[in-house]
PDB file of C-alpha atoms in Angstrom:
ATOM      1  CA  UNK I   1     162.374 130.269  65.683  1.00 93.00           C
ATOM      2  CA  UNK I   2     161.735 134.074  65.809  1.00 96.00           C
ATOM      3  CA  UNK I   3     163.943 136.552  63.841  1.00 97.00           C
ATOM      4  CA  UNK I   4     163.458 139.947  65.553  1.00 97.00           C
ATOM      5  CA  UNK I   5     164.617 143.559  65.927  1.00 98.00           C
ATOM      6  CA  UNK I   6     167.364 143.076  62.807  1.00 97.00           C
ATOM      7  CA  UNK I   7     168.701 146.348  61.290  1.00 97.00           C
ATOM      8  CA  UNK I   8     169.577 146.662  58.080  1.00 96.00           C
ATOM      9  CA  UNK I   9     168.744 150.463  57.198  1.00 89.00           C
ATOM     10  CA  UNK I  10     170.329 151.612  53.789  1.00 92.00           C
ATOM     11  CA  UNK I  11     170.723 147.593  52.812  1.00 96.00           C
ATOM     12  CA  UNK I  12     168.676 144.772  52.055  1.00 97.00           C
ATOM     13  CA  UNK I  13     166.825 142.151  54.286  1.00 97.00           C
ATOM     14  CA  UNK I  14     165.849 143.115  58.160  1.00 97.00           C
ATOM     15  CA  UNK I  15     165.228 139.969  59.288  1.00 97.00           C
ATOM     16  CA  UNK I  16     166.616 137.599  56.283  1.00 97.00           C
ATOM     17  CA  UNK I  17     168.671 138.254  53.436  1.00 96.00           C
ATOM     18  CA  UNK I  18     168.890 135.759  50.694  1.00 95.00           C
ATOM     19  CA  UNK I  19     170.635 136.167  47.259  1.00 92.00           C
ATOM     20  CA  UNK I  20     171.485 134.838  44.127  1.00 82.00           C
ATOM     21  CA  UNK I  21     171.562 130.933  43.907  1.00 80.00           C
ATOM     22  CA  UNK I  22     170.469 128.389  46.545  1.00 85.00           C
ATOM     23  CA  UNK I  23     167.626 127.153  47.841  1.00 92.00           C
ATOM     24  CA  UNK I  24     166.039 128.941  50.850  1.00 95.00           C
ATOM     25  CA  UNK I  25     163.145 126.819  52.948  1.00 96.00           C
ATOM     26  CA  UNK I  26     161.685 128.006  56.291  1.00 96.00           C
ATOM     27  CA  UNK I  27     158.962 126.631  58.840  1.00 95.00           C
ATOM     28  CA  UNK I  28     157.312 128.147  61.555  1.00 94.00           C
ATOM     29  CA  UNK I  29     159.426 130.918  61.445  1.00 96.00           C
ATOM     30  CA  UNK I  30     158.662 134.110  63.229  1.00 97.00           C
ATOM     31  CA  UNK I  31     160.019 137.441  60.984  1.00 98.00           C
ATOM     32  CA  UNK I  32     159.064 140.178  63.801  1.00 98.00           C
ATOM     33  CA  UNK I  33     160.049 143.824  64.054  1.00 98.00           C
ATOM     34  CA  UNK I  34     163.059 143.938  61.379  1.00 98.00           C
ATOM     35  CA  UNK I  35     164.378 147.229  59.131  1.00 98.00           C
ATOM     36  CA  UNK I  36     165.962 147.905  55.885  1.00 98.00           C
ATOM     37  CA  UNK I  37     165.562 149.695  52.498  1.00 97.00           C
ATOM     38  CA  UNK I  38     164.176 147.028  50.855  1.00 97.00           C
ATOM     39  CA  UNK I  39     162.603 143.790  52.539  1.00 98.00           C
ATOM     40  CA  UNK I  40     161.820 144.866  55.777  1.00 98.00           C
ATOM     41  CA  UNK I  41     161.593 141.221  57.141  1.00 98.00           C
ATOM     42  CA  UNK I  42     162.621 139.112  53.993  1.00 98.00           C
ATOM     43  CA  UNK I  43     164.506 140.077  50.861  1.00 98.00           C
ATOM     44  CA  UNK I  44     164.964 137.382  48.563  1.00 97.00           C
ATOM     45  CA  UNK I  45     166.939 138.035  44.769  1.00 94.00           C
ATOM     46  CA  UNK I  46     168.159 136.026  42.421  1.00 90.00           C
ATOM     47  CA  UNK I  47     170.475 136.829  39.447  1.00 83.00           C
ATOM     48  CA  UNK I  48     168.859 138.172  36.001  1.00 74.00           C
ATOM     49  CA  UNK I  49     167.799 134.374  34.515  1.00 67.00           C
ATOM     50  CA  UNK I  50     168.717 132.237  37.150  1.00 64.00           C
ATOM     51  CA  UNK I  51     165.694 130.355  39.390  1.00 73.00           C
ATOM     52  CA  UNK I  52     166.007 131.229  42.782  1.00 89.00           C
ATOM     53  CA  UNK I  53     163.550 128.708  44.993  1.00 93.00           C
ATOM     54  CA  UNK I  54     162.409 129.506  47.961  1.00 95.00           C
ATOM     55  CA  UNK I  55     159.694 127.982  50.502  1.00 96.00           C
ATOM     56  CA  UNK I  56     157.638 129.156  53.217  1.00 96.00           C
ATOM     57  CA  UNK I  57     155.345 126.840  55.308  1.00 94.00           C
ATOM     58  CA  UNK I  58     153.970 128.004  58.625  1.00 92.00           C
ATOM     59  CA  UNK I  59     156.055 131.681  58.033  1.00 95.00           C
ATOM     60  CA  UNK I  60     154.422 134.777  60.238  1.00 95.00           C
ATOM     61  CA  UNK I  61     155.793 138.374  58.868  1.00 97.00           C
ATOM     62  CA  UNK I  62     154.661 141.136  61.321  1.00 98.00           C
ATOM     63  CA  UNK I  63     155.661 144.619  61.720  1.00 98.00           C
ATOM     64  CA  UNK I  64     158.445 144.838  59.661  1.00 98.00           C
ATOM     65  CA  UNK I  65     159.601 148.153  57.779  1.00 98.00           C
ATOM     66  CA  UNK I  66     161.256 149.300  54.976  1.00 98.00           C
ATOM     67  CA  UNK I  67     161.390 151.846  52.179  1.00 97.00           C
ATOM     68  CA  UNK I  68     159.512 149.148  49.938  1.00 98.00           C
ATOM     69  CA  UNK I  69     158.370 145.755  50.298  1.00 98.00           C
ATOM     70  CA  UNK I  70     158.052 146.037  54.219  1.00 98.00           C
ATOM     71  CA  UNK I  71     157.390 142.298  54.817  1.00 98.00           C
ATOM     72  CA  UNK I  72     158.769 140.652  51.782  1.00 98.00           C
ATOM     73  CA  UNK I  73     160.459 142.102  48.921  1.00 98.00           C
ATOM     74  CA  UNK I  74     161.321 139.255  45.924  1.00 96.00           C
ATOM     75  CA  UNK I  75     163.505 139.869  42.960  1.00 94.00           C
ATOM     76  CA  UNK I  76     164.287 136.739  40.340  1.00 92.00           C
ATOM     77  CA  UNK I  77     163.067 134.417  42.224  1.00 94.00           C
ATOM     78  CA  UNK I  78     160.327 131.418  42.634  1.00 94.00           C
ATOM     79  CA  UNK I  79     158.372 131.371  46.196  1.00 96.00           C
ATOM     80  CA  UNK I  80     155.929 129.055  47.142  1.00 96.00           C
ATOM     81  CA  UNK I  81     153.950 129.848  50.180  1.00 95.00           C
ATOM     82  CA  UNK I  82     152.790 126.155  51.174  1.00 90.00           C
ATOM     83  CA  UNK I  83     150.077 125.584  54.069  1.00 77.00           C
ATOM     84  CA  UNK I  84     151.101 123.717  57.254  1.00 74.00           C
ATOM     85  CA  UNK I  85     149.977 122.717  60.726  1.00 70.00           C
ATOM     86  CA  UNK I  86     150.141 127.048  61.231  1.00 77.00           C
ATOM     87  CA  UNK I  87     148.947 129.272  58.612  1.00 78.00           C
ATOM     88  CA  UNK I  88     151.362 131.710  57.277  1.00 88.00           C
ATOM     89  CA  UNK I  89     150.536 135.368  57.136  1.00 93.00           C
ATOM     90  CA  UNK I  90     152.042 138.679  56.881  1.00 96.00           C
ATOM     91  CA  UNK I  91     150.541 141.559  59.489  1.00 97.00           C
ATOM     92  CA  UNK I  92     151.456 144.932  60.075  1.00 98.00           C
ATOM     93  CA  UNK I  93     154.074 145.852  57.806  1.00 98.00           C
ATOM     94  CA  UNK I  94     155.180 149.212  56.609  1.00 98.00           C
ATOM     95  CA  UNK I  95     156.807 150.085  53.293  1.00 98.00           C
ATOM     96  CA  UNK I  96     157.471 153.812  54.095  1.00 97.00           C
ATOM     97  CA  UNK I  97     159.265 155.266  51.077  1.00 95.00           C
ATOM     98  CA  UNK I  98     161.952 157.734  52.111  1.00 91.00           C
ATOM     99  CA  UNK I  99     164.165 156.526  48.983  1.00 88.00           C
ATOM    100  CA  UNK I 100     164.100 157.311  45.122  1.00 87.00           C
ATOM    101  CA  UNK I 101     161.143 155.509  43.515  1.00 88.00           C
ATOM    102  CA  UNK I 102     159.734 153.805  46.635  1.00 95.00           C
ATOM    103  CA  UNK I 103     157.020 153.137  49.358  1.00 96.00           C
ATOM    104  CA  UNK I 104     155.389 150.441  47.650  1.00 97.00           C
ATOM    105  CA  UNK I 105     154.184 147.152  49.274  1.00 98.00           C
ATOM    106  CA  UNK I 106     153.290 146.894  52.281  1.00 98.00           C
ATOM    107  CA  UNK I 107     153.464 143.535  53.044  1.00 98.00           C
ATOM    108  CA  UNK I 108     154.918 141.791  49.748  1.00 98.00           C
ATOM    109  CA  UNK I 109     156.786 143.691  46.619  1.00 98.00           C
ATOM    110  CA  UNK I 110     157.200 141.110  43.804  1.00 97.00           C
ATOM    111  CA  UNK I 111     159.659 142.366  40.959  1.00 94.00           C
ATOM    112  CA  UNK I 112     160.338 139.856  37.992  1.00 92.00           C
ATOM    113  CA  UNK I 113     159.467 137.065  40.102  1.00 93.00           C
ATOM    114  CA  UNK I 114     156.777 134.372  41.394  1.00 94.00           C
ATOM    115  CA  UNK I 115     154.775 133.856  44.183  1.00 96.00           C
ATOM    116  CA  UNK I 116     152.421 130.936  44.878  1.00 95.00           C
ATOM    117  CA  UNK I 117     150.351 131.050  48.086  1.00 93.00           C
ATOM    118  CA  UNK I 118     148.363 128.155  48.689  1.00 89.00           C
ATOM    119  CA  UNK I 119     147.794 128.887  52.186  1.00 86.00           C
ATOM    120  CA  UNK I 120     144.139 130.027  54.093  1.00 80.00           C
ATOM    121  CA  UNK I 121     143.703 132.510  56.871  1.00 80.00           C
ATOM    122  CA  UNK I 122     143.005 131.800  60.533  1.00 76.00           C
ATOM    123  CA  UNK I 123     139.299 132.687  62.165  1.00 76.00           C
ATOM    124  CA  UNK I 124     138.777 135.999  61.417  1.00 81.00           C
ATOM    125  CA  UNK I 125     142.466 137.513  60.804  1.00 85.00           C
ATOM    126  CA  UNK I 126     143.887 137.639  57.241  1.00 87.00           C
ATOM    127  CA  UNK I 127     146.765 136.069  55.377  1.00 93.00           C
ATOM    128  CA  UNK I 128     147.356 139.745  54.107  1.00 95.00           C
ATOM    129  CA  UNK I 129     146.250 142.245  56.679  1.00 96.00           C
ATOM    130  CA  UNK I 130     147.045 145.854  58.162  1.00 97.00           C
ATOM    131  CA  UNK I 131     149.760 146.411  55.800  1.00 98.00           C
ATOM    132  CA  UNK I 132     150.488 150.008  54.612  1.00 98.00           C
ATOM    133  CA  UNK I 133     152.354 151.767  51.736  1.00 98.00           C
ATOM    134  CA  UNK I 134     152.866 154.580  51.338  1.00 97.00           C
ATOM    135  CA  UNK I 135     152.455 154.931  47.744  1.00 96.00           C
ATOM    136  CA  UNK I 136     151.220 151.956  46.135  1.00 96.00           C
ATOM    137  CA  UNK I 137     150.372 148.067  46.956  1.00 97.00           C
ATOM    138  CA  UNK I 138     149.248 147.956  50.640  1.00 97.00           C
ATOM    139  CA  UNK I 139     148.957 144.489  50.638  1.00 97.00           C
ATOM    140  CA  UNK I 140     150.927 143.566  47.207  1.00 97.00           C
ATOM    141  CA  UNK I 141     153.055 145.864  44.575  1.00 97.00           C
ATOM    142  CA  UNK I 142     153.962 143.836  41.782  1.00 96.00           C
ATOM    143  CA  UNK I 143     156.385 145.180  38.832  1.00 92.00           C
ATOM    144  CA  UNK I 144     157.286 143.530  35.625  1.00 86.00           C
ATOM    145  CA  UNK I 145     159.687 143.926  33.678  1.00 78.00           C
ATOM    146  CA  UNK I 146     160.368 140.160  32.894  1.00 77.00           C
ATOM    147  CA  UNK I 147     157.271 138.433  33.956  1.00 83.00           C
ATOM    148  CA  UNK I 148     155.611 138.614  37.732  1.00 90.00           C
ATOM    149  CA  UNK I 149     153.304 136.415  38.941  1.00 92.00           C
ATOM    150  CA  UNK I 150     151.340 136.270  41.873  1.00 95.00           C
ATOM    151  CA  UNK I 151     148.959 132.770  42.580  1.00 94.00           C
ATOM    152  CA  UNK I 152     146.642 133.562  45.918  1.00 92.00           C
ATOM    153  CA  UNK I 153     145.261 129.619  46.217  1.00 89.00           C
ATOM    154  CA  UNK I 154     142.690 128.905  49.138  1.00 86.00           C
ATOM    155  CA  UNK I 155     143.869 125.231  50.427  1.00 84.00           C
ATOM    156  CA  UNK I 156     140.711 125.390  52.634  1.00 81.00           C
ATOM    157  CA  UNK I 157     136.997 125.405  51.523  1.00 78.00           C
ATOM    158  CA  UNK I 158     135.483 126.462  54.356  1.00 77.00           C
ATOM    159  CA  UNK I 159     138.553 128.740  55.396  1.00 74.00           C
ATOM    160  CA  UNK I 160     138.806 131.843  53.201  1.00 79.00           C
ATOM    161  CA  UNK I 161     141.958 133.283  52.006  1.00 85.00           C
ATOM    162  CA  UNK I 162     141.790 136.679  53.325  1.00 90.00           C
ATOM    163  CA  UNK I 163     143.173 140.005  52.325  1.00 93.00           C
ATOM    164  CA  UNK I 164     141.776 142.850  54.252  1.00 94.00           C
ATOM    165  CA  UNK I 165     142.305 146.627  56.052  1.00 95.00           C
ATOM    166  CA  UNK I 166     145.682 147.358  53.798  1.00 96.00           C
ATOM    167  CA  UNK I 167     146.157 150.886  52.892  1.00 96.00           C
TER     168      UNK I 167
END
């Protein structure tokens, strides 16, 4: 499945939008070339002390863009990253500012939330690569005002978990 060329300038979510409660699980899912102010290819929120559980297994974020979190932006919510017969990775995403107190992470911003990747990279490419911000968190922004977490787990011995070339 491939979730491409979604535009949602001045709202959340390019590519996938998921809020409040419910669980949220996808596999080998494309999230390619997708816009909006906040979670350029994915933005997942839950409410203020509510659980929100989402799962990604085989998931490839490229070239997404957004004011922040240009791949991924997470609010109040769980996400596990699990490995599977693909890798998942995130490539090439922008967070570009443009708004009030943004333009950071490029490829993942994590606000109040958890992330668990245990996941490897592929060859020579990176599970985090070529991401830009353009203020802070290339690769990952993370912000706390609750508690943020962010677990990078290498599932593979010989097959680093790589995060490279994010500005």
């Amino acid at each position: 499945l491939e979730l491409t060329n979604g535009n949602a300038e001045g709202d959340i979510g390019g590519g996938i939008s998921s809020v409040t409660s419910g669980e949220l699980a996808l596999s080998d899912v494309v999230v390619r070339n997708n816009r909006a102010s906040m979670g350029g290819g994915l933005f997942i929120g839950g409410n203020t002390g509510t659980d929100k559980q989402v799962s990604l297994f085989g998931v490839a974020v490229v070239d997404n863009i957004a004011a922040s979190g240009g791949g991924m932006y997470v609010m109040n919510a769980s996400v596990d990253i699990g490995s599977s017969a693909r890798a998942n990775y995130f490539i090439g995403n922008q967070a570009i500012g443009g708004l009030a107190d943004s333009g950071d992470g490029g490829a993942m911003y994590v606000r109040d939330a958890i992330v668990i990747a245990r996941t490897h990279s592929l060859g020579d490419s990176g599970f985090i690569e070529a991401n830009f911000a353009q203020r802070s968190g290339g690769g990952i922004h993370v912000q706390s005002v609750e508690d943020s977490y962010v677990y990078l787990i290498n599932d593979i011995a010989d097959a680093p978990l790589r995060l490279q070339y994010n500005t």
